[in-house]
XYZ file of C-alpha atoms in Angstrom:
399
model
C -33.727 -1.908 -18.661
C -31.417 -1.130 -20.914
C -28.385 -3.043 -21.355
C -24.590 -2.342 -22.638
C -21.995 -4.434 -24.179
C -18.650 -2.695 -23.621
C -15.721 -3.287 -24.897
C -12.107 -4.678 -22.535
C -10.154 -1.434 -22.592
C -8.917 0.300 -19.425
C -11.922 2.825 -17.899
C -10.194 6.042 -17.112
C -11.655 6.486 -13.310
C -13.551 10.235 -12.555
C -11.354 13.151 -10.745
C -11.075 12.485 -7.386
C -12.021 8.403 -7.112
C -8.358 6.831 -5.852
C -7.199 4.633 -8.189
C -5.273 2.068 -5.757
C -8.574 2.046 -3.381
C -8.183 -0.779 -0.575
C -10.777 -3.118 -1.363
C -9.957 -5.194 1.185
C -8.702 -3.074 4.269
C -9.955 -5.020 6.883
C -8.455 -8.113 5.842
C -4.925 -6.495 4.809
C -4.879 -8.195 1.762
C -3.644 -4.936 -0.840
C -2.211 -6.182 -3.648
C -0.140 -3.905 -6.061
C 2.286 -4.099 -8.795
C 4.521 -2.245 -6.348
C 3.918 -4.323 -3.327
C 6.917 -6.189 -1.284
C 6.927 -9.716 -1.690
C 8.327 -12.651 0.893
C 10.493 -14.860 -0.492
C 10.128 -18.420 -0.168
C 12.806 -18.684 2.188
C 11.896 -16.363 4.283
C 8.323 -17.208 4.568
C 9.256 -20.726 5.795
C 11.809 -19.129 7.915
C 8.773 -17.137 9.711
C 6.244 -19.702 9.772
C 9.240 -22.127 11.317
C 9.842 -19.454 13.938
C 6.205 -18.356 14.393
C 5.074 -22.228 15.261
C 8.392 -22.499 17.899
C 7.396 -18.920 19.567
C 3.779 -19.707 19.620
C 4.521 -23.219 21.915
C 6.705 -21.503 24.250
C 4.634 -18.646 25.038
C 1.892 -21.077 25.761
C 3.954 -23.318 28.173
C 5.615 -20.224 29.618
C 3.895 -17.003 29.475
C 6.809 -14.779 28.897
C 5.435 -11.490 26.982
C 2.607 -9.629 27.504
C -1.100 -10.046 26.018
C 0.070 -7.228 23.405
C 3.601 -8.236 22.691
C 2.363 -11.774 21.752
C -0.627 -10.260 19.848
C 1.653 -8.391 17.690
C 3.677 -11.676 17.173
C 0.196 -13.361 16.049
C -0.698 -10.341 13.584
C 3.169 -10.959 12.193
C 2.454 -14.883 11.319
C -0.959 -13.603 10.462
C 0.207 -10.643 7.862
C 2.809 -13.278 6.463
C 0.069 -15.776 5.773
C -2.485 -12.924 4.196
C 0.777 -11.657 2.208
C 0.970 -15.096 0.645
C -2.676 -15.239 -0.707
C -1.922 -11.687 -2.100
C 0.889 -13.187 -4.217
C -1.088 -16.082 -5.510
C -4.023 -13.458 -6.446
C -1.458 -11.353 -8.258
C -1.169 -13.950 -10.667
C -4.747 -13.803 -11.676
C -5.370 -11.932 -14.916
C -8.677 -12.570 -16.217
C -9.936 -8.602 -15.291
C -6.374 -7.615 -17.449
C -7.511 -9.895 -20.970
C -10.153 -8.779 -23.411
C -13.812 -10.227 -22.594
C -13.117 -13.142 -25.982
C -10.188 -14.184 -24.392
C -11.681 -14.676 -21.140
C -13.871 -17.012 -23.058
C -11.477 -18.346 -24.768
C -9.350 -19.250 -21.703
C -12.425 -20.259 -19.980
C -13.670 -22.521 -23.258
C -17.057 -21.780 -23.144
C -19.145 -20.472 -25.850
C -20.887 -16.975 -25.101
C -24.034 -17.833 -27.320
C -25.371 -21.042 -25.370
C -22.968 -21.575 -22.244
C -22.140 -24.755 -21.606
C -23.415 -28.117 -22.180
C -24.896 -30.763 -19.104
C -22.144 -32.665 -19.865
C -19.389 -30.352 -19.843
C -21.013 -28.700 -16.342
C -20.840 -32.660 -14.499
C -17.158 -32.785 -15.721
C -16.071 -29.557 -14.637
C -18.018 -30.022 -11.644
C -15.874 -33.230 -10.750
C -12.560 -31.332 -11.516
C -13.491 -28.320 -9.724
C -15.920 -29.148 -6.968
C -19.133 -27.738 -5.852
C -19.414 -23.900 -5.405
C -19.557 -24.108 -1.820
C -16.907 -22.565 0.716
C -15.302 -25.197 3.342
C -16.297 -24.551 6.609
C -14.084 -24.838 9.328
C -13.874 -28.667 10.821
C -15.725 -29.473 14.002
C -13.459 -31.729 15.190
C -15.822 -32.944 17.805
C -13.199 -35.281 18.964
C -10.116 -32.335 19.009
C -13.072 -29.993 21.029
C -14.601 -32.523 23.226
C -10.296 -33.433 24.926
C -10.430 -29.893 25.109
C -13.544 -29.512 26.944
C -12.635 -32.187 29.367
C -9.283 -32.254 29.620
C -8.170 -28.340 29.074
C -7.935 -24.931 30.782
C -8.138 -25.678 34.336
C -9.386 -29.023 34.366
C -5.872 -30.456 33.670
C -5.197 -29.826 37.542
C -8.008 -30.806 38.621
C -7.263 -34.448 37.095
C -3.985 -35.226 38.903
C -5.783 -33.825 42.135
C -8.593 -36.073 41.093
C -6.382 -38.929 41.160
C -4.037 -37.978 44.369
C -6.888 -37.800 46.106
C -8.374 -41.156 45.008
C -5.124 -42.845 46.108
C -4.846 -41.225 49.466
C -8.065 -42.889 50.196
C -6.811 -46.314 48.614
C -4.600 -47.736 48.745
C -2.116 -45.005 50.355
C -4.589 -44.307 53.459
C -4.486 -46.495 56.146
C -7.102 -46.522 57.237
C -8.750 -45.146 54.085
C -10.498 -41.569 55.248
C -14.193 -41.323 53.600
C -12.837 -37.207 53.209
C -10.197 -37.754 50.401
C -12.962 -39.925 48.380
C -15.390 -37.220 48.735
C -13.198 -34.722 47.573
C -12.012 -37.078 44.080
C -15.808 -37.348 43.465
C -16.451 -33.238 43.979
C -13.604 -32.665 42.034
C -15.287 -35.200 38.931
C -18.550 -33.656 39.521
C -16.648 -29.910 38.575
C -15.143 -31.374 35.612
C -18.281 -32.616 34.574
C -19.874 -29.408 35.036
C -17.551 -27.451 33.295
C -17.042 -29.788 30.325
C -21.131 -29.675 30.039
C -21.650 -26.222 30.317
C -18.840 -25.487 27.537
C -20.105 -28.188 25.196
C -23.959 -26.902 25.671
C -22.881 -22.958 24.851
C -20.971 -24.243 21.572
C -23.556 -26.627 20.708
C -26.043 -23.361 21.001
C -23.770 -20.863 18.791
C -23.770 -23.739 16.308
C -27.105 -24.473 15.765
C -28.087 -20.878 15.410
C -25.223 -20.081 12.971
C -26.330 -22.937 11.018
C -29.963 -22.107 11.294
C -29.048 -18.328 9.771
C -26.753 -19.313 7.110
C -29.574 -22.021 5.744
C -32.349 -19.460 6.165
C -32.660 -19.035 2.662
C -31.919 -21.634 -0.175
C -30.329 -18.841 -3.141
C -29.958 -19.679 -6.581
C -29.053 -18.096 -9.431
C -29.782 -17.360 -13.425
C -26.597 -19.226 -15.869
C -27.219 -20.399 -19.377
C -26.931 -23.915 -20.140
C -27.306 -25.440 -23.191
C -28.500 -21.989 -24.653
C -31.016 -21.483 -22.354
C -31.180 -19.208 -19.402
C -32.364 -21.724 -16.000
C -32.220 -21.386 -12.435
C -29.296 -23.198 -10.804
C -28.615 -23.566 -7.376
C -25.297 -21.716 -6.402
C -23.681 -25.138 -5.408
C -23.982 -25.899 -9.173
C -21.669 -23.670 -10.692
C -18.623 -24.038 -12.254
C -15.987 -21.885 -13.768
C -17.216 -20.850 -17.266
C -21.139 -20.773 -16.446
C -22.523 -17.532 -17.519
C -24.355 -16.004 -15.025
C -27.451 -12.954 -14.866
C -27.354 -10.698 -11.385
C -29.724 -7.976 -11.251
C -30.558 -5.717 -8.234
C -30.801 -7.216 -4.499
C -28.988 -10.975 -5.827
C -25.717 -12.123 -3.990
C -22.538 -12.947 -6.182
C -22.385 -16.559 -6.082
C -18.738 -16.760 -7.311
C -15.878 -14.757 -8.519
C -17.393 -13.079 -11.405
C -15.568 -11.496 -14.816
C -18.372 -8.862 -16.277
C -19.100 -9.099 -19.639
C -22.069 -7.136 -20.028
C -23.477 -3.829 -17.451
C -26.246 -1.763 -17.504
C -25.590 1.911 -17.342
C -26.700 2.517 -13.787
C -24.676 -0.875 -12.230
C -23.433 -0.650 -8.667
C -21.717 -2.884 -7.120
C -21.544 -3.481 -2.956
C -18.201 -4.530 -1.867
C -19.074 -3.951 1.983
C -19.082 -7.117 2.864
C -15.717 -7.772 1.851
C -13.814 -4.673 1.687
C -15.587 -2.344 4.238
C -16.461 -0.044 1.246
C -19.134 1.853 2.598
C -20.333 3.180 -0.453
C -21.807 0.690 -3.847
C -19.181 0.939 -6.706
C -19.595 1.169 -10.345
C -19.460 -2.213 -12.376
C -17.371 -1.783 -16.022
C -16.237 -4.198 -18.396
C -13.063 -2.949 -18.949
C -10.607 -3.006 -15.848
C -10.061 -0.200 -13.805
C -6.945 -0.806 -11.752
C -4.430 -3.445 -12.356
C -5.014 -5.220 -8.948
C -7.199 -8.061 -8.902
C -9.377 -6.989 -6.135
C -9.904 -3.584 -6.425
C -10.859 -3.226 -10.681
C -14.251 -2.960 -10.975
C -14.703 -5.487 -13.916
C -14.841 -8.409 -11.272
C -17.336 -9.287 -8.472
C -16.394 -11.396 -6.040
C -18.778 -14.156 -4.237
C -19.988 -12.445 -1.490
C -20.540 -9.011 -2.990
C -24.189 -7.743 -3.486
C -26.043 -6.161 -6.980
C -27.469 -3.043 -5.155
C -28.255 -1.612 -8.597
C -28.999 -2.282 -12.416
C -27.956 -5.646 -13.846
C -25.475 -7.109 -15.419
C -24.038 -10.388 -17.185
C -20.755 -12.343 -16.046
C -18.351 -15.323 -16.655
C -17.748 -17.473 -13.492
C -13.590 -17.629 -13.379
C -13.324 -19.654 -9.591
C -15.589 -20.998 -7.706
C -15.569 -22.614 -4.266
C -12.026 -22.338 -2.154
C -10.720 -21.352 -5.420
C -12.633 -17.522 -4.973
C -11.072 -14.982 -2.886
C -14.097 -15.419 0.436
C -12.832 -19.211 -0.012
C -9.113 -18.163 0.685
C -9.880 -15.825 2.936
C -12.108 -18.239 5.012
C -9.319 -20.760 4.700
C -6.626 -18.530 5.741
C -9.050 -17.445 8.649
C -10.484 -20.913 10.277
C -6.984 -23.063 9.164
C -4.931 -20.522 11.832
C -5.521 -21.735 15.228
C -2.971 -18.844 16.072
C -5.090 -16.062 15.763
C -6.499 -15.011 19.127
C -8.050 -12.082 20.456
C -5.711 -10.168 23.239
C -9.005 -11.489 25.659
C -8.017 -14.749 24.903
C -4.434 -14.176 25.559
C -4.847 -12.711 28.871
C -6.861 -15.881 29.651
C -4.334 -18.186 28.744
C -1.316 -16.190 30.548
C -3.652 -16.429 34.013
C -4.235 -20.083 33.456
C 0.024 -20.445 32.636
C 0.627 -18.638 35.520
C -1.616 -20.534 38.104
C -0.478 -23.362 37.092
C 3.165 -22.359 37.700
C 2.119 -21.012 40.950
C 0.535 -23.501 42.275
C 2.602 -26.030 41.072
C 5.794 -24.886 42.767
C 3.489 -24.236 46.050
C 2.205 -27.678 46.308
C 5.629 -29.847 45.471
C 7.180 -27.475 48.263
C 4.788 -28.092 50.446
C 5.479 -31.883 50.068
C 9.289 -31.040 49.998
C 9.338 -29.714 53.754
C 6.928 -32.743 54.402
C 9.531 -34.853 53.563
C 12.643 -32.962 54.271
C 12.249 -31.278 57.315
C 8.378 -32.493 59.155
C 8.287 -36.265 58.656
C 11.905 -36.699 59.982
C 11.533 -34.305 62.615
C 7.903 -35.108 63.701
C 7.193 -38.855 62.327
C 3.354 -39.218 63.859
C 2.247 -35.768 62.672
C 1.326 -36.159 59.786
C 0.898 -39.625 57.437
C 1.852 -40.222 53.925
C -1.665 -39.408 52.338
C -2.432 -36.516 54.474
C 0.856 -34.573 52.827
C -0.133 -35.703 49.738
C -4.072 -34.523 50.078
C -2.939 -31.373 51.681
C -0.464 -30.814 48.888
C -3.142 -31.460 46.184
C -5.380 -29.147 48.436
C -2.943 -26.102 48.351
C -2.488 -26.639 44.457
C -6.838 -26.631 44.278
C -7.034 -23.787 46.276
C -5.198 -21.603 43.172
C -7.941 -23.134 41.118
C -11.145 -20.883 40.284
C -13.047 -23.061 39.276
C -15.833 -20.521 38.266
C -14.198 -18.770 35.876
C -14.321 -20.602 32.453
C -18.073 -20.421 32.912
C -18.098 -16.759 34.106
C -16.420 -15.976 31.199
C -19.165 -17.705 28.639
C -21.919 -15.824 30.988
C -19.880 -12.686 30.466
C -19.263 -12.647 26.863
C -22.696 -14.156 25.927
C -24.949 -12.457 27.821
């Protein structure tokens, strides 16, 4: 197929394309010369507030599911605003394609050297995204100790020391009812840990389905290299059907080039590929392709500029997994039932013990002992308890 080398200056875009195009729409990330920027200031001012708000609506559910999902999206939109302002400092689709090798210090004729590839490597890292942290340790507290289960611990242990040493004599009911109550937790903590352990193994088994490498020059010769190999200044060769393995500047296009930006911006149309840059904006010229993007047709020849966490998936999937705040309003509504129960039942079972002690023990000594009140108390917080619905819930959004 025929190949072009064009030259850096602007391409003037066809009647009727949009020249500020929202690559990026689902993510909110628009970048443009005219865009509002957060101060420093004021983004720690947000962030600051954001953190404070998020704690007390999870200890007291004031707001609804929808009021505190629009406070999320506000913390979230601040955060995504930030990447957009480091981006807007990029400017390798803006120089000509020598001074993108010149900045990049590789030579266009033979790439680069073995040598110079290890020591970038060790400066920049491997081209591979972080993944969001297990945190078995974090998950498995969680799984034990969270949701519900954090009544059904103190009940646990009221009810193990109304049958020793409070009860006298010690009633075989109370320690039947600690060890049902471990035997829940157990269940619960299982069942989440199993559905998790499932979604993980098959996520892991699709992502590793296929091992991809890629065409670079090294040492003047063109050889496959895995993706993980890469390293800003690597010349790279993408033809029709390969996967962008990093944030690309193009250098050289065939005539019929398209480029699939679906997967990032939503496009749902391929784009053109140029050498010159079409739009001032980082993300939406068409002289860059962006790890994660997809040749659907003709080839073409790039410079690797970032690679890793450094490319714009890498921030993205940073900014996503590193912000624990972003919940769905399903999620919300969850928590708010689980706030409220516990506030409910709560203040039901210490009155219950209150009139014990105020106004029944006094009044009626032999009625009722010590660890009776306390086991009945317990019992009335239990009773707010379904216990059923953390794992309805997996059933329900799994099945």
């Amino acid at each position: 197929m025929d190949i072009q080398v064009a030259d850096s200056r602007p391409v003037t875009i066809p009647n009727g394309t949009p020249q500020a195009a929202v690559e990026f729409h689902a993510l909110s990330l628009q970048i443009s010369e005219s865009g509002t920027r957060l101060s420093d200031r004021r983004h720690r001012t947000q962030t600051h507030v954001s953190r404070w708000r998020a704690l007390l609506y999870t200890v007291f559910p004031l707001l609804t599911a929808h009021q505190q999902h629009e406070a999320e999206e506000h913390q979230r939109e601040a955060a995504l605003l930030q990447v957009a302002n480091e981006l807007r400092t990029h400017t390798y689709h803006l120089e000509s394609i020598p001074a993108v090798y010149e900045q990049l210090d590789v030579d266009p004729s033979c790439g680069l050297c073995t040598d110079e590839a290890v020591r970038r490597t060790e400066t920049s890292g491997c081209n591979v995204v972080s993944s969001a942290p297990r945190r078995l340790v974090v998950r498995s507290f969680g799984w034990v100790f969270g949701g519900f289960n954090r009544f059904l611990w103190p009940a646990m242990i009221v009810f193990w020391l109304c049958w020793k040493p409070i009860g006298n004599p010690p009633q075989p009911g109370n320690l039947a009812m600690a060890v049902v109550i471990i035997l829940v937790i157990c269940l619960q903590a299982l069942f989440g840990a199993g559905q998790e352990w499932t979604t993980h193994r098959t996520m892991h088994s699709i992502t590793n389905m296929v091992t991809a490498e890629t065409r670079a020059m090294r040492n003047g010769q063109q050889v496959q290299l895995a993706q993980s190999e890469l390293v800003p200044g690597d010349i790279v060769y993408l033809r029709a059907g390969d996967r962008v393995p990093a944030d690309v500047r193009l250098v050289r296009v065939s005539m019929d080039l398209r480029v699939d930006r679906s997967e990032l911006s939503g496009a749902p149309d391929p784009t053109i590929g140029t050498t010159g840059y079409t739009n001032t904006n980082y993300l939406e010229t068409r002289n860059m392709a962006m790890m994660g993007m997809h040749i659907a047709q003709g080839q073409c020849t790039g410079v690797v500029v970032a690679t890793g966490d450094r490319t714009v998936l890498g921030r993205i999937g940073q900014l996503v997994t590193g912000n624990p705040a972003d919940r769905t309003i399903l999620q919300i509504e969850v928590q708010r039932l689980v706030n409220w129960l516990t506030t409910v039942s709560l203040v039901v079972g210490t009155l219950f013990v209150v009139l014990w002690a105020v106004w029944l023990r006094p009044k009626y000594p032999g009625f009722m002992s010590v660890s009776d009140a306390l086991a009945n108390g317990v019992g009335v917080l239990v009773t707010f308890v379904p216990g059923s619905l953390p794992i309805s819930l997996i059933l329900a959004m799994t099945m």
